[in-house]
Short mmCIF file of C-alpha atoms and ligand atoms in Angstrom, two decimals:
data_model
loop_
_atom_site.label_atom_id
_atom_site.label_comp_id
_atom_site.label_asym_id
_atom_site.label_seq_id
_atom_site.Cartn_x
_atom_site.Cartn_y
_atom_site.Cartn_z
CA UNK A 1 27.94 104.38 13.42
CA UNK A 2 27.66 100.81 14.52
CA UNK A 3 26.39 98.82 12.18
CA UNK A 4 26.09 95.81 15.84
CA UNK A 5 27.75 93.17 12.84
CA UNK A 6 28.28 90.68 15.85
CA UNK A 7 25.02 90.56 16.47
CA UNK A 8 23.65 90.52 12.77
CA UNK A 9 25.58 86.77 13.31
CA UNK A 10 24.87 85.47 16.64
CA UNK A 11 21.06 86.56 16.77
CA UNK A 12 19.87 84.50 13.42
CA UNK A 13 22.37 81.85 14.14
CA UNK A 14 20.85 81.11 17.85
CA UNK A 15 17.25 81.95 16.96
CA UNK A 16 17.09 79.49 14.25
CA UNK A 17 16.88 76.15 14.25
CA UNK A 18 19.58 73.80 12.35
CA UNK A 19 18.14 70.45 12.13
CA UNK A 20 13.82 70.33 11.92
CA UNK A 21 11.59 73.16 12.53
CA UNK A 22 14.00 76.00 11.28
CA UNK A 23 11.39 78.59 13.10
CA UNK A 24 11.37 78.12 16.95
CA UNK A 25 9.29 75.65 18.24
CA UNK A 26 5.91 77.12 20.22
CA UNK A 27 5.76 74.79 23.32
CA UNK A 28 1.77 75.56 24.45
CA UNK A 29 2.03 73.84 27.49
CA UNK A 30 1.04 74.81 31.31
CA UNK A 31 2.29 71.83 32.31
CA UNK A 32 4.79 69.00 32.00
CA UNK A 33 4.43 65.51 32.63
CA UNK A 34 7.01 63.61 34.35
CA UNK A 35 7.05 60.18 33.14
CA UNK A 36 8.05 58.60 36.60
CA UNK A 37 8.50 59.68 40.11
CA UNK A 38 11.97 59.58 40.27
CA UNK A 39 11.92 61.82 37.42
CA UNK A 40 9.88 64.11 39.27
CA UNK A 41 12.21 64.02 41.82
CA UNK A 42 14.55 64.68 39.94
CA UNK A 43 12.99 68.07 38.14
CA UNK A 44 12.16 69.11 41.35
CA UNK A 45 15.41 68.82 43.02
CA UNK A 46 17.09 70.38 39.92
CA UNK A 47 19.17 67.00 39.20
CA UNK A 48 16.92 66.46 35.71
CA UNK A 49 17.30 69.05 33.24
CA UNK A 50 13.57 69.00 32.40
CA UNK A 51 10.62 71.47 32.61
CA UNK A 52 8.78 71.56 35.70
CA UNK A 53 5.94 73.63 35.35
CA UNK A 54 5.59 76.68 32.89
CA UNK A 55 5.50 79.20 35.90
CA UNK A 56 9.16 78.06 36.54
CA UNK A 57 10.15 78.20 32.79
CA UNK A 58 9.17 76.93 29.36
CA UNK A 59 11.20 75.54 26.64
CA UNK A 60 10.25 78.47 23.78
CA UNK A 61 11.00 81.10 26.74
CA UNK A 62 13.97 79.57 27.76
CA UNK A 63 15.51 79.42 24.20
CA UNK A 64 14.73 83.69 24.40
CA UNK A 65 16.37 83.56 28.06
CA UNK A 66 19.32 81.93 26.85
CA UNK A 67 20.00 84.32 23.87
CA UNK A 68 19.27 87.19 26.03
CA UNK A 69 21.73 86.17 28.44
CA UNK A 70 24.56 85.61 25.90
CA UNK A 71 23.82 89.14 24.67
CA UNK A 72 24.59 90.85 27.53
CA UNK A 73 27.14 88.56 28.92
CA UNK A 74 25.26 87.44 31.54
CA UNK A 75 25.18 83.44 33.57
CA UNK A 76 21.36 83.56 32.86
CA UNK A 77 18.39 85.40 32.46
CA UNK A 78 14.33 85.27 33.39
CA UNK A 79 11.63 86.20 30.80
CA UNK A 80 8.58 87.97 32.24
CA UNK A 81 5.46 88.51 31.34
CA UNK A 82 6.03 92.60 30.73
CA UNK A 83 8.90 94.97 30.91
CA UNK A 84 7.61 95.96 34.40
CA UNK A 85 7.45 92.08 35.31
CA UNK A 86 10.68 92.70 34.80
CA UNK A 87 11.54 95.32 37.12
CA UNK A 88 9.69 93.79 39.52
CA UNK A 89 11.03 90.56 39.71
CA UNK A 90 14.53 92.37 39.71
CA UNK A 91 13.74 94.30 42.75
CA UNK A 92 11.20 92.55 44.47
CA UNK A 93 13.59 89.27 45.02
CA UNK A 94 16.08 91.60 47.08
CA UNK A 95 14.05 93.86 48.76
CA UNK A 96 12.66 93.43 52.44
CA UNK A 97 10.54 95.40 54.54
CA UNK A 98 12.74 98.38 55.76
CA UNK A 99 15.30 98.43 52.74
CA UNK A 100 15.90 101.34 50.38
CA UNK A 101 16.47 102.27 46.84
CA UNK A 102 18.63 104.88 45.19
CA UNK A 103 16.56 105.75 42.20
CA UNK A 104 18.83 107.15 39.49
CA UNK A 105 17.78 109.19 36.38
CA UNK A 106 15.06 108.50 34.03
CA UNK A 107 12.39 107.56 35.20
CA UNK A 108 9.68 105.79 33.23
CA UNK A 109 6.29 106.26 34.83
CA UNK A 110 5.38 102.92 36.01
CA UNK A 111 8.93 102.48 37.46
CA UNK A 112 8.22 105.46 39.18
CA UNK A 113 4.89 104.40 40.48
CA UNK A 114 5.96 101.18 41.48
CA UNK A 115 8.89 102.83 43.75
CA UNK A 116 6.94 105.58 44.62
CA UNK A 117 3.46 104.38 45.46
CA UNK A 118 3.51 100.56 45.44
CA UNK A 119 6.57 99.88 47.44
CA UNK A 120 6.82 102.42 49.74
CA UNK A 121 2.75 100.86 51.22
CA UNK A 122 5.41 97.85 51.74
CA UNK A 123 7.68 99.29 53.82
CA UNK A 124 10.70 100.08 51.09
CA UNK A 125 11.84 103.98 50.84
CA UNK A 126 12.98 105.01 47.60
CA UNK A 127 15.48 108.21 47.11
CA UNK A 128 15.58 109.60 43.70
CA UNK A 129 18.48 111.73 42.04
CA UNK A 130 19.17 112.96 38.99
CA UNK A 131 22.01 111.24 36.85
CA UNK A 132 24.83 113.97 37.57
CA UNK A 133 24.16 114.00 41.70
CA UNK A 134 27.12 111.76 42.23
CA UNK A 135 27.71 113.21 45.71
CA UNK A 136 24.45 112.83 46.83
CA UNK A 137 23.86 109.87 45.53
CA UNK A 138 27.28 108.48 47.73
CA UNK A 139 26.03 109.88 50.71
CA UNK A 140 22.13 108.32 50.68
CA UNK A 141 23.65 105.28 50.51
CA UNK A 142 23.53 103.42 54.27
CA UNK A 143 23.25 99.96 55.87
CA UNK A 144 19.51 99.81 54.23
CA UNK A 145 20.19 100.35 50.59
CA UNK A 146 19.79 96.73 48.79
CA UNK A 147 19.26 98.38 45.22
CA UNK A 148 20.76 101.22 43.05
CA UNK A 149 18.48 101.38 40.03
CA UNK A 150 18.93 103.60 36.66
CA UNK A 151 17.40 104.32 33.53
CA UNK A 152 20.32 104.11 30.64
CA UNK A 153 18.39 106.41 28.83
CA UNK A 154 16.57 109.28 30.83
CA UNK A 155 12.69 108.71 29.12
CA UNK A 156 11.28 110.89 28.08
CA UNK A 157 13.98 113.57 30.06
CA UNK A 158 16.88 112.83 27.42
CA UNK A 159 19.34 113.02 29.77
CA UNK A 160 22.42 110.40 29.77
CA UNK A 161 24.39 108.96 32.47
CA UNK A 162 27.43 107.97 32.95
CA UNK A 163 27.06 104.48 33.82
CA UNK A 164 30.11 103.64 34.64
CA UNK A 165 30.65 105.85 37.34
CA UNK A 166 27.38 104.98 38.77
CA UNK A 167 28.31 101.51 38.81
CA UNK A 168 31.61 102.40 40.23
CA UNK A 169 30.06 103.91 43.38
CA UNK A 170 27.21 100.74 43.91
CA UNK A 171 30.24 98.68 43.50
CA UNK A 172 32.23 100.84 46.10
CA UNK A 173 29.65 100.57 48.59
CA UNK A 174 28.81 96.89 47.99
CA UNK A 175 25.13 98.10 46.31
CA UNK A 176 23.52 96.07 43.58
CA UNK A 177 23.18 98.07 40.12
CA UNK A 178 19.98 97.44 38.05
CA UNK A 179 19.94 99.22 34.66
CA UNK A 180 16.62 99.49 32.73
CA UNK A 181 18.44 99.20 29.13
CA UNK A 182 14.75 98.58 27.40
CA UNK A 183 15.95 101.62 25.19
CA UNK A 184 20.00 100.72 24.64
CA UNK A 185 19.61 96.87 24.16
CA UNK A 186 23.19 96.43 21.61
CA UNK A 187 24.11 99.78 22.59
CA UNK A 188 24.93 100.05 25.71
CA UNK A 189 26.08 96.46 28.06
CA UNK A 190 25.38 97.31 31.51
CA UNK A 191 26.77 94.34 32.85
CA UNK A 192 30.25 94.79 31.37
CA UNK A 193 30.04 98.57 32.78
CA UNK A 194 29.75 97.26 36.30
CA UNK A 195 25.90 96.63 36.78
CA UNK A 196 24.18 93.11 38.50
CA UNK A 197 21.19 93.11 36.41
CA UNK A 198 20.22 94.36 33.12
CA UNK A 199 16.40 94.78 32.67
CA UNK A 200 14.25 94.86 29.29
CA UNK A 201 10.93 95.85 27.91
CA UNK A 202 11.19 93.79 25.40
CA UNK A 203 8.01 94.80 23.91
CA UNK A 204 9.69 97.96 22.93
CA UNK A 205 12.37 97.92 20.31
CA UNK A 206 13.41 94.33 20.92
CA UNK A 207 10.22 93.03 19.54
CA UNK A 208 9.67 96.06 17.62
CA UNK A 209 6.31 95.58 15.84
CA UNK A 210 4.00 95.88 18.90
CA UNK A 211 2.87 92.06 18.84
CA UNK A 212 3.92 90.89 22.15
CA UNK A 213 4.21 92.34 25.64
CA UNK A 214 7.24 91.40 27.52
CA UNK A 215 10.27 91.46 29.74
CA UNK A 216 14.03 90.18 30.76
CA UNK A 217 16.18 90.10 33.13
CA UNK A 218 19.52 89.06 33.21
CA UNK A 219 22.05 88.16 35.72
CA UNK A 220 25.72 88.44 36.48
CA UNK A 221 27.53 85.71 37.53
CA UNK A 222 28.36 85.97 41.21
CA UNK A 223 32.51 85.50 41.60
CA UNK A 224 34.04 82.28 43.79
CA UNK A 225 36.10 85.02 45.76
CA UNK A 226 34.97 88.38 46.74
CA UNK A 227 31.58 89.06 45.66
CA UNK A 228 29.58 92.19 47.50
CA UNK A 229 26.61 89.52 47.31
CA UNK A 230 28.27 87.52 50.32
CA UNK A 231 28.60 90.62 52.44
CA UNK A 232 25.95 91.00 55.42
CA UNK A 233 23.93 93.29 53.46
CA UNK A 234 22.49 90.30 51.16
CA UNK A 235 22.38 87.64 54.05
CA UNK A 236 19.69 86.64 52.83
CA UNK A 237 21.49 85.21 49.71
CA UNK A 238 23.68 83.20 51.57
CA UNK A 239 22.19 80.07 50.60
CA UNK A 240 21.45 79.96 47.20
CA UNK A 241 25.11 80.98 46.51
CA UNK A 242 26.04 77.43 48.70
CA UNK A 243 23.39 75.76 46.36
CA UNK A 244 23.86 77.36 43.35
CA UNK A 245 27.57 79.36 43.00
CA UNK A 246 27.53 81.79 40.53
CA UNK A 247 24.09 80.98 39.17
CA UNK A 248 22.98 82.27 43.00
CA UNK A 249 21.52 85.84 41.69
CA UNK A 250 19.51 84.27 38.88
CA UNK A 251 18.38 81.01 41.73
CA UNK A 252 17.28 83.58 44.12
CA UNK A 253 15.43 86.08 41.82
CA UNK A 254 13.19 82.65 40.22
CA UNK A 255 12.44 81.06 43.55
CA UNK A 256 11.60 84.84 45.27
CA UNK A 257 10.19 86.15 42.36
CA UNK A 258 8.92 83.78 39.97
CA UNK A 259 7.65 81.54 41.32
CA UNK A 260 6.32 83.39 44.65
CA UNK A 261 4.65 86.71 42.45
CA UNK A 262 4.04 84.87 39.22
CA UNK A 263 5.12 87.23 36.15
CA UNK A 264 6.31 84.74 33.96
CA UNK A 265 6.34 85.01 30.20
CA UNK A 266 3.97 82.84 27.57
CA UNK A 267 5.68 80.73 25.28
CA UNK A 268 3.57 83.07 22.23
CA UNK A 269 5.26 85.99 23.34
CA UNK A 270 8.60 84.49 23.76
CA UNK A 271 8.50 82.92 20.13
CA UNK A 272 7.53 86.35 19.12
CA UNK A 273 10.12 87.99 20.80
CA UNK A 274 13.20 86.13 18.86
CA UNK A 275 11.41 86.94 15.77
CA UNK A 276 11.94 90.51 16.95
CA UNK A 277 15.63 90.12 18.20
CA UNK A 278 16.19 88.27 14.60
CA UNK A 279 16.41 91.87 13.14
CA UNK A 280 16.79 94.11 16.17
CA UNK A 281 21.00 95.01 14.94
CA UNK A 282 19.22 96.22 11.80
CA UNK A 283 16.33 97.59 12.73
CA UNK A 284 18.55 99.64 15.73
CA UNK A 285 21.27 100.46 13.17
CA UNK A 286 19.05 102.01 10.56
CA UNK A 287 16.57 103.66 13.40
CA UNK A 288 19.76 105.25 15.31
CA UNK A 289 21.05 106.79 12.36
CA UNK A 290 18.12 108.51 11.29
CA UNK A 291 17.45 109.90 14.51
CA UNK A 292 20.40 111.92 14.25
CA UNK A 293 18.63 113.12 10.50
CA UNK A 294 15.63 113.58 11.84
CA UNK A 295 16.47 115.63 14.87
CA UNK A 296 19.18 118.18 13.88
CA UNK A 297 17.02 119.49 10.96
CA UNK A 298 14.14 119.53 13.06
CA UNK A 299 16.15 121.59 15.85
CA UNK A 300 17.07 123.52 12.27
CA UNK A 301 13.62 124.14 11.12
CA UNK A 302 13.58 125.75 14.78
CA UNK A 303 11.52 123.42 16.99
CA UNK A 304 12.48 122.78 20.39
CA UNK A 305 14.04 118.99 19.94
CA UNK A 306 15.67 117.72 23.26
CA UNK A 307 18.43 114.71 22.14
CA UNK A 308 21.77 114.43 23.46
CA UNK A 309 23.31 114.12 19.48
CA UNK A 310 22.39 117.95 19.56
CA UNK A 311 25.17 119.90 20.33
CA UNK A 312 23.05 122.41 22.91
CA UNK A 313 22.26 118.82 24.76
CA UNK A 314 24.15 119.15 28.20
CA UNK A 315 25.10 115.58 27.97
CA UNK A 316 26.47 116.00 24.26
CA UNK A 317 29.63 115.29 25.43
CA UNK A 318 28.69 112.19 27.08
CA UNK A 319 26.83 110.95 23.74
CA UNK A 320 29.92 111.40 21.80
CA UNK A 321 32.66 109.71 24.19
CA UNK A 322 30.02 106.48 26.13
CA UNK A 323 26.92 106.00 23.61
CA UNK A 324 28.62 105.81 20.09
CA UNK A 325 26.20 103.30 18.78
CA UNK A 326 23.71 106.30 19.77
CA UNK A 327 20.74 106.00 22.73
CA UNK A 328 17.66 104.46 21.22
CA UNK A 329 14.45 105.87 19.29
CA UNK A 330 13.81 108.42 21.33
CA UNK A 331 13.52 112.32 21.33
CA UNK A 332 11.59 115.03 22.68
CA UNK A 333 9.73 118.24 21.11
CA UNK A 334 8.64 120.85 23.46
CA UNK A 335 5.80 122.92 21.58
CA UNK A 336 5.48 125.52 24.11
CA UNK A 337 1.65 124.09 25.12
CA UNK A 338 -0.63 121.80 25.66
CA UNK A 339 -2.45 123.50 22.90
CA UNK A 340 0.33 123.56 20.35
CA UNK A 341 1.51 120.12 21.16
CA UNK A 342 -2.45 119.17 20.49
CA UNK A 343 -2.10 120.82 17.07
CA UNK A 344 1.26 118.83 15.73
CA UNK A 345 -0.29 115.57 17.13
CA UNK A 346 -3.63 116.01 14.90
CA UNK A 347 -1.55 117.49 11.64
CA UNK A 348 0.94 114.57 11.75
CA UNK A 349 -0.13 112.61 9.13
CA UNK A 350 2.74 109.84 9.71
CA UNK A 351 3.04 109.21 13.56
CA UNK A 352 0.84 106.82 15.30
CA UNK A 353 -0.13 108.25 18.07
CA UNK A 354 0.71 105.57 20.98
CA UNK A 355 2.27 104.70 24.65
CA UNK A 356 4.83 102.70 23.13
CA UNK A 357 8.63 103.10 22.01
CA UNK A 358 11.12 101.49 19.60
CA UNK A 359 8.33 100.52 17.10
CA UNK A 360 8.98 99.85 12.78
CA UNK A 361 6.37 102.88 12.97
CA UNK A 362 7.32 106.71 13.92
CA UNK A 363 5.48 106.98 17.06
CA UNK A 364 4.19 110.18 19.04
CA UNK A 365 2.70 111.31 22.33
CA UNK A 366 1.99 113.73 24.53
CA UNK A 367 3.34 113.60 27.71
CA UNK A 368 1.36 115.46 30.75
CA UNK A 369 -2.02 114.57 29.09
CA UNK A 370 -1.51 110.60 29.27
CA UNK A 371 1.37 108.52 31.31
CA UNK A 372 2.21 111.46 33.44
CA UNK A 373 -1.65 112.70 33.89
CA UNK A 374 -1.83 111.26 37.54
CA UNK A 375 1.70 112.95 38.72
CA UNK A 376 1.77 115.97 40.34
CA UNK A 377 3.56 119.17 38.88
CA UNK A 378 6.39 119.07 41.35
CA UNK A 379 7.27 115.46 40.11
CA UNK A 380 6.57 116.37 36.72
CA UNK A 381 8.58 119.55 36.82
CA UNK A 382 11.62 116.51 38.37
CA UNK A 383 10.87 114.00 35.35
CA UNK A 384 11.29 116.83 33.29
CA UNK A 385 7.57 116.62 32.07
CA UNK A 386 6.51 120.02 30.61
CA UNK A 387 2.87 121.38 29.68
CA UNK A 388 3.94 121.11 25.29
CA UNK A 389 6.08 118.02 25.56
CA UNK A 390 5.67 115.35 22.82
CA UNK A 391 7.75 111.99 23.11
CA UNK A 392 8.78 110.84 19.80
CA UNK A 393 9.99 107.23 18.66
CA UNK A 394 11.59 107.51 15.54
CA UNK A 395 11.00 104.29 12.78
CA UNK A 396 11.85 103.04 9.99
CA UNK A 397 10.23 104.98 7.62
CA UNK A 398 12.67 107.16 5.15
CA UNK A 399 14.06 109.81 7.39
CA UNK A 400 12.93 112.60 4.85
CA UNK A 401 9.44 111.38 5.25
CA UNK A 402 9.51 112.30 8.60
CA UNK A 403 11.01 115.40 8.67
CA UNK A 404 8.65 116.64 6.12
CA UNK A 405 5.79 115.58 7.82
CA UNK A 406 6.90 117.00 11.15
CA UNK A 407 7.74 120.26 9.64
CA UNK A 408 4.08 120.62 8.19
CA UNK A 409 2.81 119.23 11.31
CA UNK A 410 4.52 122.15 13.33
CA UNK A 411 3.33 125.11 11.55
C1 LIG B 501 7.93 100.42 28.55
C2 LIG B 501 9.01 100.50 29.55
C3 LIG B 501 8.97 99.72 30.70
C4 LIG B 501 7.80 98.81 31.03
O1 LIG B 501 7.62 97.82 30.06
P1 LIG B 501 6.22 97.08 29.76
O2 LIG B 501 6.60 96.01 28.81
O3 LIG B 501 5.32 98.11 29.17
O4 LIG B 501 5.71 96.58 31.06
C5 LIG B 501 10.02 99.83 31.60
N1 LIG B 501 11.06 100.65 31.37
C6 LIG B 501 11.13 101.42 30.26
C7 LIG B 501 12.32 102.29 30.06
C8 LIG B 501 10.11 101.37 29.32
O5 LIG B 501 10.18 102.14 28.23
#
């Protein structure tokens, strides 16, 4: 297993500071002066490298953008205030009225709602497959679809996709490619796969000790030939790649999204954020190794565990050959009931009991009874939500620890 050495280096190295302050510097600032108007000017014309106002960007947030960028190869990237700022600013700066998305895999709830529910009252249809539907998936797409979207991880459904392909056919049909990687940050690099956009939670493992919501996104650079961006599809894009080249995805999503809707991240939460990304390689490392521990002698001890590293796991094949640094903190345990999953959750003595993922601390949950309470069985039964399931986020406690506690929890 990956041990993500290359970035044990380049996150420390870029986080901390060489000359001053070795911890980054907290810039608690709304606003900026400009100390003349031609410096104003300037800012505002983008001529002067200087901070406008911190809706547009901050200098602690931008020193998070920048690393985040460089870590998935990107030109640039925009911090949000939440991993669903994210999302949204991803889609909502290429979507119009009348556009559609090709939902793939996953789907985390409030992705879900937001295609679902939120965007559809604005006009936007959203199709959703399941990871394997490559056919169907080739033949939704028409002159309307502006985004593909997919989960790199199915959560909590397990299921893996290949990414590649996927990107393959958006790239075939000229589509933009969003991957939600909040679960494979190191892992997996959807941008070198083929994808536009990678987008983070970053409150999940990234920061990893559930101190600081937040979100990422971060852009490919668009290519001085052929790029599918220039095609008729993204007209609309047309002028920010004359003003701004291959920065032109990252221009347009800031000035449609960021500073039209407003989810911009707080310095706090930024600063927090690298302190998280300071140890995420070994955090990851130690946390995807004892997954695999923690889940085979669980599916040994008999429980129902749903996690691609078992070999009954339809996409086991798929884990073995594209995810070799594994697929994040997560598993599944399917007690039968609502009833029996109620049972483990008050015997565990070592799981918090919590909506988030990727914590230091083993985290559990029950699925139907909380983010999936206001679905309806049909989409439940499609998200792969059933009456017993219980979401677990492995930690870093000693693997052993775990499994004894989960096997005294189960009985
Ligand atoms: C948590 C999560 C989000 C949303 O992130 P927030 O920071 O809670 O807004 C989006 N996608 C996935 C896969 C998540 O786990």
């Amino acid at each position: 297993m990956n041990n993500f050495e290359e970035y044990c280096t380049k996150f420390v190295q870029s986080v901390g500071n060489k000359e001053g302050a070795v911890s980054p510097v907290i810039t608690n600032s709304a606003s900026f002066a400009y100390s003349t108007p031609e410096i104003a000017e300037g800012i505002f014309d983008g001529s002067v490298k200087k901070p406008l106002y911190s809706r547009m960007g901050n200098p602690t947030t931008a020193k998070l953008e920048s690393i985040m960028a460089d870590m998935d190869g990107g030109v640039a990237a925009i911090a949000t205030s939440s991993g669903m700022g994210a999302t949204t600013l991803a889609c909502m700066s290429l979507l119009a009225s009348g556009d559609e998305i090709i939902s793939i895999g996953g789907l985390f709830g409030g992705t879900y709602a937001l295609f679902d529910e939120t965007l559809s009252r604005f006009g936007v249809k959203t199709h959703f497959f399941d990871v394997d539907e490559f056919k169907e998936i080739e033949e939704a797409i028409n002159k309307n679809t502006n985004i593909s979207f997919l989960e790199s991880v199915g959560n909590p459904n397990m299921r893996l996709p290949d990414i590649k392909r996927i990107a393959q056919i958006a790239n075939e049909a000229g589509v933009i490619l969003i991957v939600d990687n909040t679960i494979t940050p190191l892992s997996i690099s959807p941008l070198a796969l083929g994808a536009d956009i990678s987008i983070y939670s970053t409150t999940k493992i990234i920061s990893g000790n559930s101190s600081a919501l937040g979100g990422c996104a971060v852009f490919r650079a668009v290519n001085d030939g052929d790029d599918k961006l220039k095609a008729s599809r993204y007209d609309f894009m047309a002028k920010f790649i004359k003003g701004a080249g291959k920065m032109a995805l990252f221009v347009n999503a800031k000035k449609r999204a960021l500073r039209d809707l407003g989810m911009s991240a707080n310095a706090n939460a930024s600063y927090q954020t690298m302190l998280g990304l300071e140890t995420l390689p070994l955090r990851l490392s130690r946390i995807t190794n004892s997954l695999e521990i923690v889940a085979l002698a669980l599916h040994e001890s008999g429980l129902n565990i749903n996690h691609p590293s078992l070999k009954s796991h339809p996409h086991h094949e798929r884990y073995l050959s594209d995810f070799k640094n594994g697929c994040g903190a997560l598993f599944t345990i399917d007690m039968g009931s609502k009833t029996r999953a109620f049972e483990f959750l008050n015997n565990t003595k070592l799981a918090t009991l919590t909506a988030n993922i990727g914590d230091n601390r083993t985290l559990a949950l029950h699925m139907a009874s909380t983010i999936y309470r206001d679905f309806d069985e049909e989409t439940r039964k499609f998200l792969g939500i059933s009456d017993g399931l219980i979401r677990i986020s492995i930690g870093l406690e000693n693997p052993e620890d775990i499994i004894n506690d989960f096997i005294q929890a189960s009985k």
